[in-house]
Every structure is written in structure tokens, then in C-alpha cells.
């Protein structure tokens, strides 16, 4: 029987690989295209999802360990806010955010590597420890990874694919 660690590894690999595939071949213009209505770009969705994963895995689950975003200079490389990940950002500010695809893909690969290193090596007992996640409440660390990183990430991947479709492109999965 597959355990929780293996399920997390499989889901995190799939999420990050599918995000990378969704970004591969996009121009910056396509990544930053804004659909009509109250929604955001592919770039915002990808940035927000990856920043959330980075923050959760490093800063939250590993006791304020520096994020890949800060320690490897991705904030500067992408010219985006050094703090924050889009959560709570106004729709106007979220729609104004612009990304460059290639550094964002590099960030995706680094976040994937760091996340998998953590999940593969964290003691099982630590995955069972309860963690406070605002505004969701308390849950075991494995559930934080499953719910906040994976479920949340796949939801945004669906948005990315919808926006690609609106631009006449095919889905990435």
C-alpha cells in the first residue's frame, strides 16, 4: 500500500511538472494576457501558486527557513514583490502584475526540487505534527501539503488551462 509520503511526492511532482508544461512555449505576452471579467493572468496564477508552495514548505513548515524566492534572488530576477504571494492582493493589483516566463519556469523547478527534498526527508512523525495555517485552522503538516500546496495548486492550474483555451491554445495536461 502506498503511504502518505509517496502520495505527496507523486502529487507535488505532477503539480510542478504540469505547471512547467503549461508555461513552456508561452510568450510573456500570452502569460500576461488578461481575460475579461474578474480574473487574473496565467502568470499571476503560476506565480501565486509557486510562491504559496515555497512559503508553505520553507517558511511555515520548516520554522521560518528562507524561501527559494528570497534566498535565490527570484524576487529581483522577476521584478516582483519580495514579500507576499498574491493572497489578499486587490484584483486591480493582481491584474497589474507582470511576469517573465523563463525565470518563472526556473523558479518552478527550484521550488519543486526544494519541496521534494523536504517531503522525501522529513521524519514521518513531523508530517503528523499539527500546524496552524491562517485562515484554515490547524491541521497535520501532511494535510497542509495536500490541501494548501496540491489541491490549491491544481485549482490554479485549471485556471491557467482555461486562460490558455481562451487564447486559442491547448491544455497542457
PDB file of C-alpha atoms in Angstrom:
ATOM      1  CA  UNK A   1       0.000   0.000   0.000  1.00  0.00           C
ATOM      2  CA  UNK A   2       1.248   3.457  -0.858  1.00  0.00           C
ATOM      3  CA  UNK A   3       1.854   5.716   2.115  1.00  0.00           C
ATOM      4  CA  UNK A   4       1.183   9.409   2.604  1.00  0.00           C
ATOM      5  CA  UNK A   5       4.782  10.347   1.757  1.00  0.00           C
ATOM      6  CA  UNK A   6       4.611   8.604  -1.635  1.00  0.00           C
ATOM      7  CA  UNK A   7       1.232  10.199  -2.386  1.00  0.00           C
ATOM      8  CA  UNK A   8       2.618  13.646  -1.557  1.00  0.00           C
ATOM      9  CA  UNK A   9       5.732  13.095  -3.681  1.00  0.00           C
ATOM     10  CA  UNK A  10       3.652  11.939  -6.647  1.00  0.00           C
ATOM     11  CA  UNK A  11       1.218  14.857  -6.382  1.00  0.00           C
ATOM     12  CA  UNK A  12       3.921  17.506  -5.925  1.00  0.00           C
ATOM     13  CA  UNK A  13       5.921  16.164  -8.881  1.00  0.00           C
ATOM     14  CA  UNK A  14       2.795  16.141 -11.033  1.00  0.00           C
ATOM     15  CA  UNK A  15       1.700  19.635  -9.999  1.00  0.00           C
ATOM     16  CA  UNK A  16       5.080  21.219 -10.694  1.00  0.00           C
ATOM     17  CA  UNK A  17       5.646  19.286 -13.928  1.00  0.00           C
ATOM     18  CA  UNK A  18       2.204  20.274 -15.204  1.00  0.00           C
ATOM     19  CA  UNK A  19       2.792  23.920 -14.269  1.00  0.00           C
ATOM     20  CA  UNK A  20       6.126  23.879 -16.077  1.00  0.00           C
ATOM     21  CA  UNK A  21       4.475  22.290 -19.096  1.00  0.00           C
ATOM     22  CA  UNK A  22       1.693  24.897 -19.015  1.00  0.00           C
ATOM     23  CA  UNK A  23       4.292  27.692 -19.088  1.00  0.00           C
ATOM     24  CA  UNK A  24       6.602  26.059 -21.650  1.00  0.00           C
ATOM     25  CA  UNK A  25       6.460  27.803 -25.003  1.00  0.00           C
ATOM     26  CA  UNK A  26       4.374  30.741 -23.767  1.00  0.00           C
ATOM     27  CA  UNK A  27       5.463  34.227 -24.646  1.00  0.00           C
ATOM     28  CA  UNK A  28       5.468  36.831 -21.910  1.00  0.00           C
ATOM     29  CA  UNK A  29       2.541  38.447 -23.725  1.00  0.00           C
ATOM     30  CA  UNK A  30       0.492  35.225 -23.551  1.00  0.00           C
ATOM     31  CA  UNK A  31       1.392  34.676 -19.901  1.00  0.00           C
ATOM     32  CA  UNK A  32       0.314  38.213 -19.003  1.00  0.00           C
ATOM     33  CA  UNK A  33      -2.838  38.343 -21.165  1.00  0.00           C
ATOM     34  CA  UNK A  34      -5.870  39.369 -19.138  1.00  0.00           C
ATOM     35  CA  UNK A  35      -9.155  37.645 -19.827  1.00  0.00           C
ATOM     36  CA  UNK A  36     -12.287  39.756 -19.497  1.00  0.00           C
ATOM     37  CA  UNK A  37     -14.046  39.801 -16.162  1.00  0.00           C
ATOM     38  CA  UNK A  38     -12.784  39.444 -12.637  1.00  0.00           C
ATOM     39  CA  UNK A  39      -9.897  37.072 -13.173  1.00  0.00           C
ATOM     40  CA  UNK A  40      -6.124  37.214 -13.487  1.00  0.00           C
ATOM     41  CA  UNK A  41      -3.423  36.133 -15.933  1.00  0.00           C
ATOM     42  CA  UNK A  42      -1.638  32.823 -16.375  1.00  0.00           C
ATOM     43  CA  UNK A  43       1.465  34.491 -14.971  1.00  0.00           C
ATOM     44  CA  UNK A  44      -0.272  35.636 -11.811  1.00  0.00           C
ATOM     45  CA  UNK A  45      -1.791  32.178 -11.232  1.00  0.00           C
ATOM     46  CA  UNK A  46       1.577  30.465 -11.692  1.00  0.00           C
ATOM     47  CA  UNK A  47       3.482  32.990  -9.567  1.00  0.00           C
ATOM     48  CA  UNK A  48       0.883  32.839  -6.781  1.00  0.00           C
ATOM     49  CA  UNK A  49       0.821  29.030  -6.747  1.00  0.00           C
ATOM     50  CA  UNK A  50       4.601  28.663  -6.703  1.00  0.00           C
ATOM     51  CA  UNK A  51       5.077  31.387  -4.086  1.00  0.00           C
ATOM     52  CA  UNK A  52       2.459  29.733  -1.895  1.00  0.00           C
ATOM     53  CA  UNK A  53       4.215  26.364  -2.189  1.00  0.00           C
ATOM     54  CA  UNK A  54       7.587  27.966  -1.438  1.00  0.00           C
ATOM     55  CA  UNK A  55       6.245  29.859   1.574  1.00  0.00           C
ATOM     56  CA  UNK A  56       4.369  26.881   2.993  1.00  0.00           C
ATOM     57  CA  UNK A  57       7.185  24.356   2.577  1.00  0.00           C
ATOM     58  CA  UNK A  58      10.064  26.567   3.664  1.00  0.00           C
ATOM     59  CA  UNK A  59       8.876  29.407   5.843  1.00  0.00           C
ATOM     60  CA  UNK A  60       5.874  27.743   7.511  1.00  0.00           C
ATOM     61  CA  UNK A  61       6.627  24.016   7.737  1.00  0.00           C
ATOM     62  CA  UNK A  62      10.364  24.392   8.338  1.00  0.00           C
ATOM     63  CA  UNK A  63      10.292  27.078  11.004  1.00  0.00           C
ATOM     64  CA  UNK A  64      10.957  30.244   9.010  1.00  0.00           C
ATOM     65  CA  UNK A  65      13.594  28.759   6.717  1.00  0.00           C
ATOM     66  CA  UNK A  66      14.322  31.287   3.943  1.00  0.00           C
ATOM     67  CA  UNK A  67      12.258  30.773   0.837  1.00  0.00           C
ATOM     68  CA  UNK A  68      13.720  29.999  -2.583  1.00  0.00           C
ATOM     69  CA  UNK A  69      12.107  33.285  -3.665  1.00  0.00           C
ATOM     70  CA  UNK A  70      14.330  35.304  -1.354  1.00  0.00           C
ATOM     71  CA  UNK A  71      17.449  33.157  -0.958  1.00  0.00           C
ATOM     72  CA  UNK A  72      17.969  32.646  -4.695  1.00  0.00           C
ATOM     73  CA  UNK A  73      17.026  36.173  -5.790  1.00  0.00           C
ATOM     74  CA  UNK A  74      13.879  35.373  -7.757  1.00  0.00           C
ATOM     75  CA  UNK A  75      12.095  38.476  -6.444  1.00  0.00           C
ATOM     76  CA  UNK A  76      14.750  40.628  -8.090  1.00  0.00           C
ATOM     77  CA  UNK A  77      15.001  38.486 -11.225  1.00  0.00           C
ATOM     78  CA  UNK A  78      11.257  38.700 -11.815  1.00  0.00           C
ATOM     79  CA  UNK A  79      10.886  42.254 -10.518  1.00  0.00           C
ATOM     80  CA  UNK A  80       8.032  41.230  -8.236  1.00  0.00           C
ATOM     81  CA  UNK A  81       7.265  41.909  -4.566  1.00  0.00           C
ATOM     82  CA  UNK A  82       9.839  40.356  -2.230  1.00  0.00           C
ATOM     83  CA  UNK A  83       7.157  39.669   0.374  1.00  0.00           C
ATOM     84  CA  UNK A  84       3.702  38.335  -0.316  1.00  0.00           C
ATOM     85  CA  UNK A  85       2.349  35.801  -2.713  1.00  0.00           C
ATOM     86  CA  UNK A  86      -0.802  37.394  -4.051  1.00  0.00           C
ATOM     87  CA  UNK A  87      -3.121  36.256  -1.270  1.00  0.00           C
ATOM     88  CA  UNK A  88      -5.184  39.250  -0.213  1.00  0.00           C
ATOM     89  CA  UNK A  89      -3.960  41.351  -3.140  1.00  0.00           C
ATOM     90  CA  UNK A  90      -6.624  43.539  -4.714  1.00  0.00           C
ATOM     91  CA  UNK A  91      -7.919  42.398  -8.098  1.00  0.00           C
ATOM     92  CA  UNK A  92      -6.553  45.604  -9.609  1.00  0.00           C
ATOM     93  CA  UNK A  93      -3.054  44.916  -8.251  1.00  0.00           C
ATOM     94  CA  UNK A  94      -3.218  41.225  -9.225  1.00  0.00           C
ATOM     95  CA  UNK A  95      -4.216  42.138 -12.787  1.00  0.00           C
ATOM     96  CA  UNK A  96      -1.341  44.645 -12.949  1.00  0.00           C
ATOM     97  CA  UNK A  97       1.300  42.056 -12.008  1.00  0.00           C
ATOM     98  CA  UNK A  98       3.540  41.032 -14.933  1.00  0.00           C
ATOM     99  CA  UNK A  99       5.857  38.034 -15.163  1.00  0.00           C
ATOM    100  CA  UNK A 100       8.659  36.851 -17.406  1.00  0.00           C
ATOM    101  CA  UNK A 101       8.076  33.231 -18.358  1.00  0.00           C
ATOM    102  CA  UNK A 102      11.602  31.814 -18.365  1.00  0.00           C
ATOM    103  CA  UNK A 103      12.655  32.951 -14.872  1.00  0.00           C
ATOM    104  CA  UNK A 104       9.234  31.807 -13.609  1.00  0.00           C
ATOM    105  CA  UNK A 105       9.885  28.343 -15.087  1.00  0.00           C
ATOM    106  CA  UNK A 106      13.287  28.295 -13.370  1.00  0.00           C
ATOM    107  CA  UNK A 107      11.580  29.219 -10.103  1.00  0.00           C
ATOM    108  CA  UNK A 108       9.078  26.383 -10.654  1.00  0.00           C
ATOM    109  CA  UNK A 109      11.916  23.865 -10.989  1.00  0.00           C
ATOM    110  CA  UNK A 110      13.732  25.138  -7.900  1.00  0.00           C
ATOM    111  CA  UNK A 111      10.563  25.126  -5.778  1.00  0.00           C
ATOM    112  CA  UNK A 112       9.816  21.578  -6.957  1.00  0.00           C
ATOM    113  CA  UNK A 113      13.325  20.406  -6.020  1.00  0.00           C
ATOM    114  CA  UNK A 114      13.270  22.008  -2.568  1.00  0.00           C
ATOM    115  CA  UNK A 115       9.747  20.768  -1.847  1.00  0.00           C
ATOM    116  CA  UNK A 116      10.571  17.203  -2.857  1.00  0.00           C
ATOM    117  CA  UNK A 117      13.765  17.264  -0.801  1.00  0.00           C
ATOM    118  CA  UNK A 118      11.716  18.258   2.251  1.00  0.00           C
ATOM    119  CA  UNK A 119       8.941  15.694   1.673  1.00  0.00           C
ATOM    120  CA  UNK A 120      11.387  12.854   0.987  1.00  0.00           C
ATOM    121  CA  UNK A 121      13.485  13.555   4.082  1.00  0.00           C
ATOM    122  CA  UNK A 122      11.148  14.896   6.756  1.00  0.00           C
ATOM    123  CA  UNK A 123      10.548  12.337   9.524  1.00  0.00           C
ATOM    124  CA  UNK A 124       7.084  10.753   9.396  1.00  0.00           C
ATOM    125  CA  UNK A 125       6.399  11.980  12.935  1.00  0.00           C
ATOM    126  CA  UNK A 126       6.946  15.554  11.772  1.00  0.00           C
ATOM    127  CA  UNK A 127       4.439  15.104   8.931  1.00  0.00           C
ATOM    128  CA  UNK A 128       1.903  14.211  11.642  1.00  0.00           C
ATOM    129  CA  UNK A 129       2.595  17.370  13.702  1.00  0.00           C
ATOM    130  CA  UNK A 130      -0.253  19.873  13.777  1.00  0.00           C
ATOM    131  CA  UNK A 131       0.415  23.214  12.121  1.00  0.00           C
ATOM    132  CA  UNK A 132      -1.623  26.432  12.307  1.00  0.00           C
ATOM    133  CA  UNK A 133      -2.461  27.733   8.820  1.00  0.00           C
ATOM    134  CA  UNK A 134      -4.317  31.014   8.635  1.00  0.00           C
ATOM    135  CA  UNK A 135      -7.167  31.263   7.802  1.00  0.00           C
ATOM    136  CA  UNK A 136      -7.725  27.496   7.511  1.00  0.00           C
ATOM    137  CA  UNK A 137      -7.001  26.491  11.095  1.00  0.00           C
ATOM    138  CA  UNK A 138      -4.924  23.651  12.495  1.00  0.00           C
ATOM    139  CA  UNK A 139      -4.064  20.522  10.533  1.00  0.00           C
ATOM    140  CA  UNK A 140      -1.250  17.976  10.310  1.00  0.00           C
ATOM    141  CA  UNK A 141       1.672  19.014   8.109  1.00  0.00           C
ATOM    142  CA  UNK A 142       0.895  16.268   5.572  1.00  0.00           C
ATOM    143  CA  UNK A 143      -2.588  17.772   5.153  1.00  0.00           C
ATOM    144  CA  UNK A 144      -1.107  21.244   4.704  1.00  0.00           C
ATOM    145  CA  UNK A 145       0.920  19.845   1.800  1.00  0.00           C
ATOM    146  CA  UNK A 146      -2.076  18.016   0.357  1.00  0.00           C
ATOM    147  CA  UNK A 147      -4.586  20.835   0.787  1.00  0.00           C
ATOM    148  CA  UNK A 148      -2.661  24.103   0.503  1.00  0.00           C
ATOM    149  CA  UNK A 149       0.079  23.047  -1.913  1.00  0.00           C
ATOM    150  CA  UNK A 150      -1.566  20.346  -4.042  1.00  0.00           C
ATOM    151  CA  UNK A 151      -5.331  20.959  -4.064  1.00  0.00           C
ATOM    152  CA  UNK A 152      -4.905  24.728  -4.182  1.00  0.00           C
ATOM    153  CA  UNK A 153      -2.215  24.377  -6.868  1.00  0.00           C
ATOM    154  CA  UNK A 154      -4.279  22.104  -9.096  1.00  0.00           C
ATOM    155  CA  UNK A 155      -7.200  24.546  -8.796  1.00  0.00           C
ATOM    156  CA  UNK A 156      -4.990  27.345 -10.159  1.00  0.00           C
ATOM    157  CA  UNK A 157      -3.629  25.027 -12.858  1.00  0.00           C
ATOM    158  CA  UNK A 158      -7.224  24.634 -14.034  1.00  0.00           C
ATOM    159  CA  UNK A 159      -7.468  28.415 -14.282  1.00  0.00           C
ATOM    160  CA  UNK A 160      -4.231  28.518 -16.277  1.00  0.00           C
ATOM    161  CA  UNK A 161      -5.578  25.971 -18.740  1.00  0.00           C
ATOM    162  CA  UNK A 162      -8.867  27.857 -19.071  1.00  0.00           C
ATOM    163  CA  UNK A 163      -6.981  31.071 -19.853  1.00  0.00           C
ATOM    164  CA  UNK A 164      -4.819  29.210 -22.374  1.00  0.00           C
ATOM    165  CA  UNK A 165      -8.000  27.928 -24.015  1.00  0.00           C
ATOM    166  CA  UNK A 166      -9.424  31.446 -24.157  1.00  0.00           C
ATOM    167  CA  UNK A 167      -6.295  32.416 -26.115  1.00  0.00           C
ATOM    168  CA  UNK A 168      -6.784  29.548 -28.561  1.00  0.00           C
ATOM    169  CA  UNK A 169      -4.101  27.305 -27.060  1.00  0.00           C
ATOM    170  CA  UNK A 170      -4.486  23.697 -25.989  1.00  0.00           C
ATOM    171  CA  UNK A 171      -4.356  22.421 -22.447  1.00  0.00           C
ATOM    172  CA  UNK A 172      -1.043  21.328 -21.042  1.00  0.00           C
ATOM    173  CA  UNK A 173      -2.012  18.025 -19.433  1.00  0.00           C
TER     174      UNK A 173
END
